[in-house]
Every structure is written in C-alpha cells, then in structure tokens.
Short mmCIF file of C-alpha atoms and ligand atoms in Angstrom, two decimals:
data_model
loop_
_atom_site.label_atom_id
_atom_site.label_comp_id
_atom_site.label_asym_id
_atom_site.label_seq_id
_atom_site.Cartn_x
_atom_site.Cartn_y
_atom_site.Cartn_z
CA MET P 198 26.71 -8.39 -2.87
CA ASP P 199 27.95 -11.86 -2.53
CA THR P 200 25.37 -13.70 -3.19
CA ILE P 201 25.09 -16.19 -6.20
CA GLU P 202 22.62 -14.63 -9.31
CA SER P 203 19.68 -15.33 -9.76
CA ARG P 204 19.04 -17.72 -13.32
CA ILE P 205 15.58 -15.64 -12.50
CA THR P 206 14.06 -13.10 -14.80
CA ILE P 207 11.45 -10.49 -14.00
CA LYS P 208 9.14 -9.22 -16.34
CA ARG P 209 6.83 -5.86 -15.40
CA LEU P 210 2.86 -6.53 -17.32
CA HIS P 211 1.48 -3.66 -15.84
CA PRO P 212 3.13 0.25 -15.27
CA LEU P 213 2.30 -0.49 -12.14
CA PHE P 214 2.05 -3.61 -10.57
CA VAL P 215 1.74 -7.42 -11.66
CA ALA P 216 5.32 -9.22 -12.94
CA GLU P 217 5.61 -12.02 -14.73
CA VAL P 218 8.55 -14.24 -13.10
CA THR P 219 10.17 -17.04 -15.85
CA GLY P 220 13.81 -19.25 -15.20
CA ILE P 221 12.77 -21.36 -12.80
CA ASP P 222 11.04 -24.94 -11.84
CA LEU P 223 8.50 -23.83 -8.89
CA THR P 224 7.84 -27.90 -8.70
CA GLN P 225 11.72 -28.21 -7.84
CA PRO P 226 13.63 -27.44 -4.36
CA VAL P 227 13.80 -23.89 -4.87
CA PRO P 228 17.85 -22.63 -3.71
CA HIS P 229 17.92 -19.58 -1.73
CA GLU P 230 19.10 -17.22 -3.77
CA ASP P 231 16.31 -17.71 -6.05
CA PHE P 232 13.66 -17.55 -3.17
CA ARG P 233 15.55 -14.40 -2.22
CA VAL P 234 15.41 -12.88 -6.07
CA ILE P 235 11.07 -14.24 -5.70
CA TRP P 236 10.54 -12.44 -2.40
CA GLU P 237 11.88 -9.24 -3.31
CA ALA P 238 10.03 -9.24 -6.29
CA PHE P 239 6.59 -9.97 -4.15
CA ASN P 240 7.36 -7.50 -2.61
CA GLU P 241 7.77 -4.48 -5.52
CA HIS P 242 5.15 -6.43 -7.96
CA GLN P 243 2.48 -7.46 -5.67
CA ILE P 244 1.04 -9.79 -8.15
CA LEU P 245 4.01 -12.38 -9.55
CA VAL P 246 2.69 -14.88 -12.32
CA PHE P 247 4.87 -18.23 -13.08
CA ARG P 248 4.24 -19.89 -16.49
CA ASP P 249 4.23 -23.36 -17.12
CA GLN P 250 4.64 -24.54 -13.54
CA HIS P 251 3.19 -27.71 -13.48
CA PHE P 252 2.34 -28.32 -10.07
CA ASP P 253 -0.07 -31.07 -7.76
CA ASP P 254 -0.85 -30.25 -4.39
CA GLU P 255 2.15 -31.59 -2.56
CA THR P 256 4.85 -29.34 -5.01
CA GLN P 257 2.48 -26.75 -4.97
CA ILE P 258 2.17 -26.70 -0.95
CA ALA P 259 6.20 -27.30 -0.75
CA PHE P 260 7.11 -23.91 -2.67
CA SER P 261 3.92 -22.26 -0.62
CA ARG P 262 6.11 -22.91 2.60
CA HIS P 263 9.33 -21.11 1.42
CA PHE P 264 7.15 -17.55 1.98
CA GLY P 265 5.79 -18.54 5.85
CA GLU P 266 3.26 -20.77 7.55
CA LEU P 267 0.61 -22.14 5.24
CA GLU P 268 -3.86 -21.31 6.43
CA THR P 269 -5.92 -24.29 7.22
CA MET P 270 -8.67 -24.16 5.74
CA ILE P 271 -12.04 -24.89 8.17
CA ALA P 272 -14.40 -27.18 6.22
CA HIS P 273 -16.45 -25.17 3.76
CA PRO P 274 -18.62 -25.54 0.53
CA GLY P 275 -14.99 -23.68 -1.11
CA ASN P 276 -13.06 -27.13 -0.18
CA ASP P 277 -15.79 -29.32 -1.07
CA TRP P 278 -15.84 -29.51 2.46
CA ASN P 279 -11.95 -31.21 3.85
CA PRO P 280 -10.34 -28.84 6.26
CA GLY P 281 -6.64 -28.61 5.07
CA HIS P 282 -3.82 -26.39 2.89
CA ILE P 283 -5.84 -26.81 -0.46
CA SER P 284 -8.86 -24.63 -1.56
CA ILE P 285 -10.33 -25.46 -4.85
CA MET P 286 -12.09 -22.53 -7.38
CA THR P 287 -14.01 -24.82 -9.86
CA ASN P 288 -17.59 -25.95 -11.33
CA LEU P 289 -17.16 -29.24 -11.11
CA GLY P 290 -17.92 -31.61 -8.07
CA LYS P 291 -15.03 -34.54 -6.62
CA ASP P 292 -16.20 -37.09 -9.25
CA GLY P 293 -15.46 -34.23 -12.39
CA ASN P 294 -18.16 -33.53 -13.98
CA PHE P 295 -20.60 -30.62 -14.06
CA LEU P 296 -22.22 -28.91 -10.42
CA PRO P 297 -25.20 -27.50 -10.77
CA LEU P 298 -25.27 -23.90 -11.21
CA ASP P 299 -27.68 -23.96 -8.08
CA HIS P 300 -25.42 -26.20 -6.21
CA PRO P 301 -24.56 -25.14 -2.70
CA ALA P 302 -20.75 -25.15 -3.62
CA MET P 303 -21.25 -22.92 -6.79
CA LEU P 304 -23.05 -20.19 -5.16
CA HIS P 305 -20.68 -20.36 -2.37
CA ARG P 306 -17.52 -19.62 -5.33
CA GLU P 307 -20.28 -17.15 -6.72
CA ARG P 308 -18.68 -14.54 -3.83
CA ASN P 309 -15.22 -14.43 -5.23
CA GLU P 310 -16.89 -12.76 -8.31
CA GLU P 311 -16.24 -10.04 -5.51
CA TRP P 312 -13.38 -8.04 -4.83
CA HIS P 313 -12.18 -8.80 -1.87
CA SER P 314 -8.66 -9.94 -0.04
CA ASP P 315 -8.20 -13.43 0.82
CA SER P 316 -8.79 -13.90 4.06
CA SER P 317 -8.65 -10.41 5.56
CA PHE P 318 -11.63 -11.45 8.18
CA LYS P 319 -8.98 -13.75 10.65
CA PRO P 320 -7.13 -12.62 13.17
CA VAL P 321 -3.86 -12.39 11.49
CA ALA P 322 -4.67 -12.05 7.73
CA ALA P 323 -2.62 -13.63 5.04
CA LEU P 324 0.16 -12.51 3.87
CA ALA P 325 -0.25 -14.12 0.28
CA SER P 326 -2.01 -16.61 -1.72
CA LEU P 327 -1.18 -19.07 -4.75
CA LEU P 328 -3.37 -20.38 -7.26
CA ALA P 329 -2.16 -22.85 -9.59
CA SER P 330 -4.07 -23.61 -12.98
CA ARG P 331 -5.80 -27.52 -12.86
CA ILE P 332 -7.66 -27.19 -16.00
CA VAL P 333 -8.91 -23.95 -17.13
CA PRO P 334 -11.39 -22.53 -19.22
CA PRO P 335 -10.41 -21.28 -22.73
CA VAL P 336 -13.12 -18.26 -22.90
CA GLY P 337 -13.78 -16.57 -19.62
CA GLY P 338 -12.91 -17.49 -16.05
CA ASN P 339 -10.33 -14.48 -16.03
CA THR P 340 -9.19 -13.57 -12.07
CA ASP P 341 -8.57 -9.86 -12.48
CA PHE P 342 -6.72 -8.35 -10.24
CA ALA P 343 -6.02 -4.80 -8.60
CA SER P 344 -3.53 -2.52 -7.07
CA ALA P 345 -5.00 -1.22 -3.70
CA ARG P 346 -1.08 0.20 -2.93
CA ALA P 347 -0.89 2.04 -6.82
CA ALA P 348 -4.38 3.64 -5.77
CA TYR P 349 -3.33 4.61 -1.94
CA GLU P 350 -0.69 6.33 -3.79
CA ASP P 351 -2.55 8.32 -5.81
CA LEU P 352 -4.69 9.38 -3.32
CA PRO P 353 -4.60 13.41 -2.36
CA ALA P 354 -2.31 14.00 0.89
CA GLU P 355 -5.45 15.23 2.68
CA ARG P 356 -7.85 12.17 2.30
CA LYS P 357 -4.40 10.07 3.03
CA ALA P 358 -4.54 11.75 6.54
CA ALA P 359 -8.19 11.67 6.65
CA LEU P 360 -7.88 8.17 6.44
CA GLU P 361 -5.22 7.33 8.63
CA GLY P 362 -6.16 5.96 11.91
CA LEU P 363 -9.60 4.83 10.67
CA THR P 364 -10.27 0.72 11.44
CA VAL P 365 -11.98 -1.45 10.20
CA LEU P 366 -14.51 -4.54 10.39
CA HIS P 367 -14.12 -7.29 8.18
CA ARG P 368 -16.30 -10.26 8.30
CA MET P 369 -15.95 -14.13 6.38
CA THR P 370 -19.59 -13.49 5.95
CA HIS P 371 -21.75 -11.40 3.40
CA ARG P 372 -22.67 -8.12 4.63
CA ASP P 373 -26.23 -9.49 5.93
CA MET P 374 -24.68 -12.37 7.59
CA ASP P 375 -27.88 -14.33 8.05
CA ALA P 376 -28.57 -14.19 4.95
CA ASP P 377 -25.08 -15.94 4.12
CA LYS P 378 -25.61 -19.79 3.97
CA GLY P 379 -22.65 -20.93 2.85
CA TYR P 380 -20.97 -21.45 6.79
CA ASN P 381 -22.18 -22.64 9.71
CA GLU P 382 -23.21 -20.39 12.46
CA GLU P 383 -20.71 -20.90 15.16
CA ASP P 384 -17.97 -19.85 12.17
CA LYS P 385 -20.11 -17.19 11.10
CA LYS P 386 -19.72 -14.99 15.05
CA ARG P 387 -15.87 -16.51 14.74
CA HIS P 388 -14.94 -14.67 11.63
CA VAL P 389 -15.18 -10.90 12.99
CA VAL P 390 -12.26 -8.64 13.05
CA THR P 391 -10.45 -5.28 13.20
CA HIS P 392 -7.40 -4.26 10.99
CA PRO P 393 -6.43 -0.85 9.84
CA LEU P 394 -7.84 0.96 6.72
CA ILE P 395 -4.37 1.56 5.97
CA ARG P 396 -2.06 -1.31 6.15
CA VAL P 397 1.13 -1.19 5.52
CA ASN P 398 4.39 -3.54 4.23
CA PRO P 399 7.21 -3.76 6.25
CA VAL P 400 9.31 -4.53 3.98
CA ASN P 401 9.05 -1.46 2.30
CA GLY P 402 6.72 0.71 4.27
CA ARG P 403 4.68 1.38 1.45
CA LYS P 404 1.44 1.81 2.67
CA ALA P 405 -2.30 0.54 0.59
CA LEU P 406 -5.97 0.41 1.21
CA TYR P 407 -7.05 -2.44 3.21
CA VAL P 408 -10.39 -3.01 1.73
CA GLY P 409 -12.78 -5.66 -0.33
CA SER P 410 -15.89 -6.95 0.27
CA HIS P 411 -15.01 -8.74 3.68
CA ALA P 412 -14.40 -5.16 4.57
CA GLN P 413 -17.63 -3.75 6.03
CA GLU P 414 -17.71 -1.78 8.74
CA ILE P 415 -15.82 1.40 9.93
CA VAL P 416 -15.77 1.16 13.96
CA GLY P 417 -17.35 4.48 15.41
CA MET P 418 -18.78 5.76 11.96
CA PRO P 419 -22.98 4.35 11.59
CA PRO P 420 -22.81 1.49 9.14
CA GLU P 421 -24.42 2.69 6.28
CA ALA P 422 -21.66 5.53 6.13
CA GLY P 423 -18.58 3.25 6.67
CA ALA P 424 -19.83 1.14 4.11
CA ALA P 425 -20.40 3.53 1.96
CA LEU P 426 -17.10 4.56 2.56
CA LEU P 427 -15.42 1.43 2.12
CA ASP P 428 -17.65 0.75 -1.15
CA GLU P 429 -16.17 4.12 -2.45
CA LEU P 430 -12.61 2.72 -1.66
CA THR P 431 -12.80 -0.43 -3.26
CA ALA P 432 -13.98 1.72 -6.69
CA PHE P 433 -11.45 4.04 -6.56
CA CYS P 434 -9.18 0.61 -6.07
CA THR P 435 -10.47 -1.10 -8.95
CA GLN P 436 -10.50 1.62 -11.85
CA PRO P 437 -9.28 0.91 -15.06
CA LYS P 438 -5.40 1.95 -14.73
CA TYR P 439 -4.97 0.09 -11.22
CA PHE P 440 -6.98 -3.42 -13.06
CA TYR P 441 -5.18 -6.03 -14.81
CA SER P 442 -6.95 -9.24 -15.49
CA HIS P 443 -5.31 -12.14 -15.97
CA HIS P 444 -6.60 -15.35 -18.55
CA TRP P 445 -5.31 -18.12 -17.68
CA ARG P 446 -3.22 -21.08 -19.68
CA ASP P 447 -2.16 -24.66 -19.11
CA GLY P 448 0.33 -24.84 -16.03
CA ASP P 449 -0.20 -20.68 -14.52
CA ALA P 450 -0.06 -19.90 -11.56
CA VAL P 451 -0.48 -16.73 -9.81
CA MET P 452 0.58 -15.86 -6.74
CA TRP P 453 -0.84 -12.54 -4.88
CA ASP P 454 0.28 -10.03 -2.11
CA ASN P 455 -3.29 -9.79 -0.14
CA ARG P 456 -1.81 -7.17 1.34
CA CYS P 457 -2.11 -4.73 -0.99
CA THR P 458 -4.05 -5.95 -3.98
CA LEU P 459 -7.67 -6.52 -4.55
CA HIS P 460 -8.54 -9.95 -6.38
CA ARG P 461 -11.66 -11.55 -8.11
CA ALA P 462 -13.04 -14.21 -10.39
CA THR P 463 -14.73 -13.49 -13.21
CA THR P 464 -17.29 -15.22 -14.60
CA PHE P 465 -17.50 -18.20 -17.70
CA ASP P 466 -20.13 -20.95 -19.39
CA LYS P 467 -20.03 -22.89 -15.93
CA THR P 468 -21.83 -24.95 -17.83
CA LYS P 469 -20.20 -25.94 -20.82
CA TYR P 470 -16.38 -25.26 -19.47
CA LYS P 471 -13.72 -26.97 -16.78
CA ARG P 472 -12.42 -24.76 -14.47
CA LYS P 473 -10.15 -25.79 -11.74
CA LEU P 474 -7.83 -24.05 -9.57
CA HIS P 475 -6.30 -24.82 -6.19
CA ARG P 476 -5.01 -22.46 -4.06
CA THR P 477 -2.41 -22.25 -0.90
CA THR P 478 -2.78 -19.31 1.29
CA ILE P 479 0.00 -18.47 3.43
CA ALA P 480 -0.79 -16.87 6.78
CA GLY P 481 0.53 -13.78 7.90
CA LYS P 482 4.04 -14.78 9.78
CA ALA P 483 7.52 -14.19 9.16
CA PRO P 484 8.80 -16.87 6.30
CA ASP P 485 11.47 -18.80 7.91
CA ILE P 486 14.51 -17.94 5.83
CA ALA P 487 17.28 -16.19 6.96
CA PHE P 488 17.16 -12.75 5.07
CA GLY P 489 15.68 -9.94 4.13
CA ALA P 490 13.27 -7.92 6.55
CA MET P 491 10.21 -10.01 7.79
CA PRO P 492 6.63 -9.58 6.88
CA GLU P 493 4.34 -7.92 9.06
CA ARG P 494 2.69 -10.05 11.87
C1 LIG V 525 -9.28 -17.39 -4.76
C2 LIG V 525 -9.83 -16.65 -5.53
C3 LIG V 525 -10.92 -16.19 -8.22
C4 LIG V 525 -10.74 -16.66 -9.00
O1 LIG V 525 -8.58 -18.26 -5.08
O2 LIG V 525 -8.93 -17.03 -3.60
O3 LIG V 525 -10.49 -15.87 -5.06
O4 LIG V 525 -10.57 -16.15 -10.44
N1 LIG V 525 -9.86 -16.92 -7.17
O5 LIG V 525 -11.14 -17.75 -9.20
MN1 LIG V 526 -9.72 -14.61 -3.34
#
C-alpha cells in the first residue's frame, strides 16, 4: 500500500465488537489516511469509542461530515424544538436547570431507554450516530449497545433462511401511535416506512438483524405475530454476550453503526445529576471520499 502510515491505534473493548480509537484529535481536521483507518474500523467494529475529544457543535458536525451527509432532525422535544443537525440527550432545560421528570421532553427522551436503531423510521435510515459528551453524570446514565451483526451470525442456518426476505414496518412513534404525544400528527403519519429485516453492510457483506423499538410489524403477518417475532429477535440480539455498556467520562465520544447495532440509554438520578450529550446523525449516503467501498444508499 502506498498510503502513509496512520498514528491511530485501535483496541478492542469487547470480544465481538466495540473498539477504542486513540492517537487522534477529532476536533482538528482529519487527514485522509487517518479517516481511512477510522472508516475501516467503523465497518469492522461497529462501535467506536473516542476519549478526550472536547467537541463543540461545530467541530462535532465537521468531523461527522466525513462519513456523509448529516440528517436534519425535525423540531421535536429531543432537540428543544430546534430543527438542525444536533439532537440533545439531556435532563436539563435551555437554562441549564433540571427539567421536572414529567416534562414532555423528559418523557420523550425516556423512549431512548428502549433498544433502537436511530432513524430506522426514515426511508433512508441513518448510517451512523456520533454521541459526544458535554456534561456526564458520575453514576448511571450509561449507553448500552448490542451487536445485531454478531447475533445474526450466530443464528442457525435454517433460521437465517426463514428470516431472509422478510420486510419490516418501522414507525417513528410507539407501537400505539395514538398514545404517542411527542410529535405532531402529520409527522407521526409520515414516518412509517419498510426495510428488510436482514440488513447488509455493502462494504464487507456482513449481515445483521435490523430490529429495535421502531420495528413494529412484519409485512404479510398479523400485527401481533410480527411484533412477537420482532420482540424475540431484539431479545436475542441484546443477550449479555452481544452487549456492551458505555460508562461516560468527560470528553468521550461514541460513534455507532445504526445498520448493525442497537442501543439504549440507561437511567440515572435525573433530579440529582446533570447529563448532556449531543448527537449528530449521518444519513445513509456514501461518504464524500474517494476510497473503499461506499455505504448503502
Ligand atoms: C441517541 C440515544 C442514548 C443515550 O443519542 O440516539 O439513543 O444514552 N442516546 O443518551
Ligand atoms: Mn438513539
């Protein structure tokens, strides 16, 4: 290879997925050869943990753009009704004070405590998310991850064959759409899409179960039977052997592959500790960079 050797080192944090990436300051412009290493590690390890990255929104957006076009979120309680590239995971109001536990934004964010894949309810679902710390609680408030790729690969061949070709209906809302108060009625109806149950990473051909809380029905099956199958598969993916829990430290940033992993927030003492993490979400488009196989569109 005629590429310049990168300074980056990659260290596995779990036997099946998740790697820590060191040797780079992501708030500075990232050279091509370094991004290539990160891109390959992302496709292989599915979750990348970066430490001591002191992102602000501008540098976080700039780094995220290496992976492709960013999603623009609609106005909703998760971004304080500010549409844009940043979603805010917090228990604080704009004034920095604790929000009451029954505040609509708090109730809305509680949905992140269910296993999910970001934006799976969009026609072009998210490639990746980058969640970066701003304020982290000393206890609790971990983000849990599961490898739906490792889980899929462990399924018996006959089960894989039976699942191949199934199509899943994803909704932005809870299964009970009418009970979901977080969005306006028009947005709720618009964000209903279908995706294949088995999702393929076009870079390396690896397959994963594409499930989680937005995946709610299987096309061609009675709704309850489809939901039961999806629940079973999500439970299968989130078994301890496919599971990693990230305890947040100051300066942490974690990037995950939404095509092959599930994640969820975990609770913490929301009246005692402050937590604020900012997320950028990369849309499922090819990155604007001239190497390697390109991600799925
Ligand atoms: C997200 C998310 C979990 C968390 O940012 O998409 O689900 O731990 N966050 O805040
Ligand atoms: Mn999420």
